[in-house]
């Protein structure tokens, strides 16, 4: 059974470029989470969706960040324009259950390691 | 001020030792999570609990809601347990998710 699939695994790009990270949640899961992990700040929740609807995006750092979930099997996190301080590992996770943060564990993807030069 | 505090930050143990990692929080929560992140970077959800105790293999997680404290125990530790263990809490408002800074565990053969 496939887990959460993220792509690309690694991304290196120059500042100012648009970056798009992709996530395919586990089939049947109706909650999806985007996280960012840095050495300085650890893990941070950026945004989460329930039934494809963004529920809370208060963790999104700036307007340069946007996330979409056009259907139950796909989500994107976009950074435009990218800056060196956006360099981090970005994780996507999904879980099942009727409510966000219901009593179900989250399943994490392997992450995208993003480096902005 | 961190809503979630973990201790110790770093821990080195001999294979076979009993290990305890602690997590304290200062906010009202609906659930507490223990995550494991291996050196390769992948994150695995170990436990989610809101009361009492859960056990999975050699791992045991406990929570005391009144004291706002949770512990993760590893019995008969093994080098493959070497990882960063992260505590996270879901606020009882359901709209925030706070992480501890992690405990880096190294188990020496």
XYZ file of C-alpha atoms in Angstrom:
226
model
C 0.000 0.000 0.000
C 1.583 3.282 -1.107
C 2.221 5.882 1.540
C 2.217 9.640 1.116
C 4.169 10.487 -2.013
C 6.023 13.750 -2.368
C 7.893 15.125 -5.317
C 10.508 16.168 -6.031
C 12.742 14.680 -3.298
C 15.295 17.403 -3.813
C 15.047 20.815 -5.441
C 17.808 23.327 -5.944
C 16.953 26.599 -7.586
C 17.980 30.211 -7.678
C 16.257 32.887 -5.669
C 13.389 34.543 -7.435
C 12.308 31.373 -9.186
C 8.925 29.766 -8.648
C 8.999 26.480 -6.747
C 6.178 23.927 -6.750
C 6.132 21.011 -4.332
C 3.701 18.165 -4.854
C 1.977 15.704 -2.598
C -0.227 12.676 -3.136
C -1.932 11.639 0.102
C -2.866 8.103 1.015
C -6.025 7.074 -0.779
C -9.046 7.516 1.471
C -7.415 10.041 3.764
C -9.362 13.261 3.937
C -6.960 15.490 5.879
C -3.709 16.775 4.412
C -1.001 18.772 6.150
C 2.003 20.722 4.878
C 4.965 21.184 7.267
C 8.314 22.913 7.056
C 11.383 21.803 9.015
C 14.482 23.925 9.572
C 17.349 23.670 12.004
C 16.422 26.977 13.579
C 12.683 26.532 13.994
C 12.183 22.762 13.915
C 8.897 21.473 12.514
C 6.168 23.990 11.751
C 2.665 23.414 10.438
C 2.059 25.622 7.406
C -1.468 24.732 6.322
C -3.941 21.899 6.495
C -6.851 20.804 4.361
C -9.905 18.767 5.221
C -11.940 17.319 2.356
C -9.860 19.436 -0.058
C -10.779 22.674 1.721
C -8.071 24.783 3.413
C -9.015 24.949 7.078
C -6.186 26.927 8.631
C -3.350 28.629 6.784
C -2.148 30.719 9.697
C 1.210 28.970 9.568
C 1.942 30.095 6.021
C 4.831 32.512 6.448
C 4.093 35.037 3.720
C 1.989 35.758 0.695
C 4.759 34.237 -1.376
C 3.501 30.870 -0.151
C 0.310 29.337 -1.491
C -1.204 25.876 -1.317
C -3.951 24.191 -3.254
C -5.764 20.896 -3.153
C -7.747 20.608 -6.380
C -8.866 17.049 -5.604
C -8.612 14.375 -2.942
C -5.471 12.848 -4.411
C -3.247 15.847 -5.044
C -1.952 18.971 -3.363
C 0.662 21.564 -4.219
C 2.667 24.035 -2.178
C 4.010 26.903 -4.236
C 6.597 29.547 -3.393
C 6.811 32.541 -5.701
C 9.247 34.227 -5.683
C 11.548 31.973 -3.680
C 14.170 33.321 -1.274
C 17.221 31.692 0.353
C 15.461 31.697 3.752
C 12.855 29.359 2.306
C 15.476 26.605 2.222
C 14.127 23.776 4.357
C 12.661 20.312 4.214
C 8.965 20.405 3.407
C 6.842 17.493 4.567
C 3.352 16.518 3.547
C 1.225 14.284 5.774
C -2.255 12.832 5.562
C -4.693 11.234 7.961
C -8.175 9.744 7.935
C -11.177 10.538 10.078
C -14.166 12.794 9.825
C -12.510 15.778 11.428
C -9.188 17.498 11.231
C -7.001 16.234 14.067
C -9.378 13.380 14.725
C -8.093 10.408 16.646
C -6.072 9.087 13.722
C -2.308 9.252 13.273
C -0.694 11.250 10.523
C 1.311 9.524 7.838
C 4.256 11.518 6.556
C 5.853 11.626 3.143
C 9.621 11.463 2.773
C 9.844 15.225 2.375
C 11.236 17.586 -0.243
C 14.629 19.074 0.537
C 14.555 22.561 -0.935
C 17.643 24.711 -1.394
C 17.326 28.243 -2.670
C 20.631 29.710 -3.815
C 8.324 30.867 25.184
C 7.827 27.361 23.840
C 4.456 25.764 24.303
C 6.122 22.345 24.171
C 9.362 21.524 25.967
C 11.288 18.302 25.572
C 14.099 16.861 27.639
C 16.779 15.872 27.250
C 17.832 17.514 23.996
C 20.454 14.857 23.385
C 20.722 11.377 24.811
C 23.329 8.671 24.361
C 22.644 5.202 25.694
C 24.211 1.768 25.622
C 22.345 -0.952 23.794
C 19.870 -2.618 26.117
C 19.310 0.382 28.363
C 15.868 1.660 29.315
C 15.297 5.105 27.859
C 12.901 7.869 28.865
C 12.208 11.039 26.922
C 10.037 13.704 28.509
C 7.616 16.249 27.102
C 5.909 19.052 28.992
C 3.381 21.455 27.563
C 1.736 24.614 28.771
C -1.485 24.736 26.773
C -4.788 22.911 26.778
C -4.602 20.032 24.377
C -6.848 17.512 22.726
C -4.058 15.110 21.805
C -0.332 14.605 22.083
C 1.791 12.993 19.388
C 5.152 11.281 19.467
C 7.010 11.279 16.157
C 10.235 9.558 15.172
C 12.577 11.020 12.588
C 15.399 8.822 11.362
C 18.736 10.171 10.126
C 17.491 9.807 6.556
C 14.833 12.377 7.370
C 11.644 10.338 7.175
C 9.056 10.982 9.890
C 6.931 8.268 11.437
C 4.026 8.848 13.761
C 4.585 6.575 16.776
C 1.695 7.425 19.053
C -1.218 9.756 19.391
C -2.742 9.810 22.850
C -5.067 11.928 24.920
C -5.015 9.945 28.164
C -3.391 7.019 29.895
C -0.835 4.845 28.217
C -0.172 3.203 24.858
C 2.287 0.440 24.031
C 3.685 -0.730 20.734
C 6.438 -3.288 20.853
C 9.288 -1.892 22.944
C 7.805 1.602 22.938
C 5.516 2.923 25.639
C 3.952 6.376 25.773
C 2.219 7.821 28.802
C 0.436 11.078 29.417
C -0.678 12.862 32.572
C -3.213 15.481 31.579
C -3.329 17.129 35.015
C 0.436 17.568 35.107
C 0.632 18.393 31.365
C 3.390 15.894 30.888
C 4.095 12.927 28.665
C 6.898 10.403 28.554
C 8.144 8.112 25.820
C 9.904 4.992 27.059
C 12.017 2.577 25.055
C 12.778 -0.760 26.643
C 15.813 -2.853 25.648
C 17.114 -0.077 23.401
C 18.800 -0.987 20.141
C 21.035 0.989 17.761
C 18.198 1.106 15.241
C 16.273 3.213 17.774
C 18.754 6.013 17.095
C 16.659 8.882 15.804
C 15.177 12.221 16.759
C 12.001 11.890 18.790
C 9.586 14.787 18.516
C 6.675 15.588 20.785
C 3.764 17.567 19.348
C 0.428 18.691 20.732
C -2.898 19.571 19.181
C -4.630 22.441 20.954
C -8.083 21.749 22.262
C -9.317 24.450 19.892
C -8.260 22.080 17.140
C -6.636 24.792 15.100
C -3.010 24.720 16.198
C -0.318 22.135 16.274
C 2.834 22.825 18.313
C 6.085 20.887 18.160
C 8.877 20.341 20.632
C 12.432 20.800 19.399
C 13.113 17.089 19.508
C 15.348 14.713 21.442
C 18.268 13.254 19.539
C 18.850 9.679 20.707
C 21.962 7.675 19.919
C 22.123 4.051 21.021
C 25.624 2.631 21.013
C 26.173 -1.091 20.371
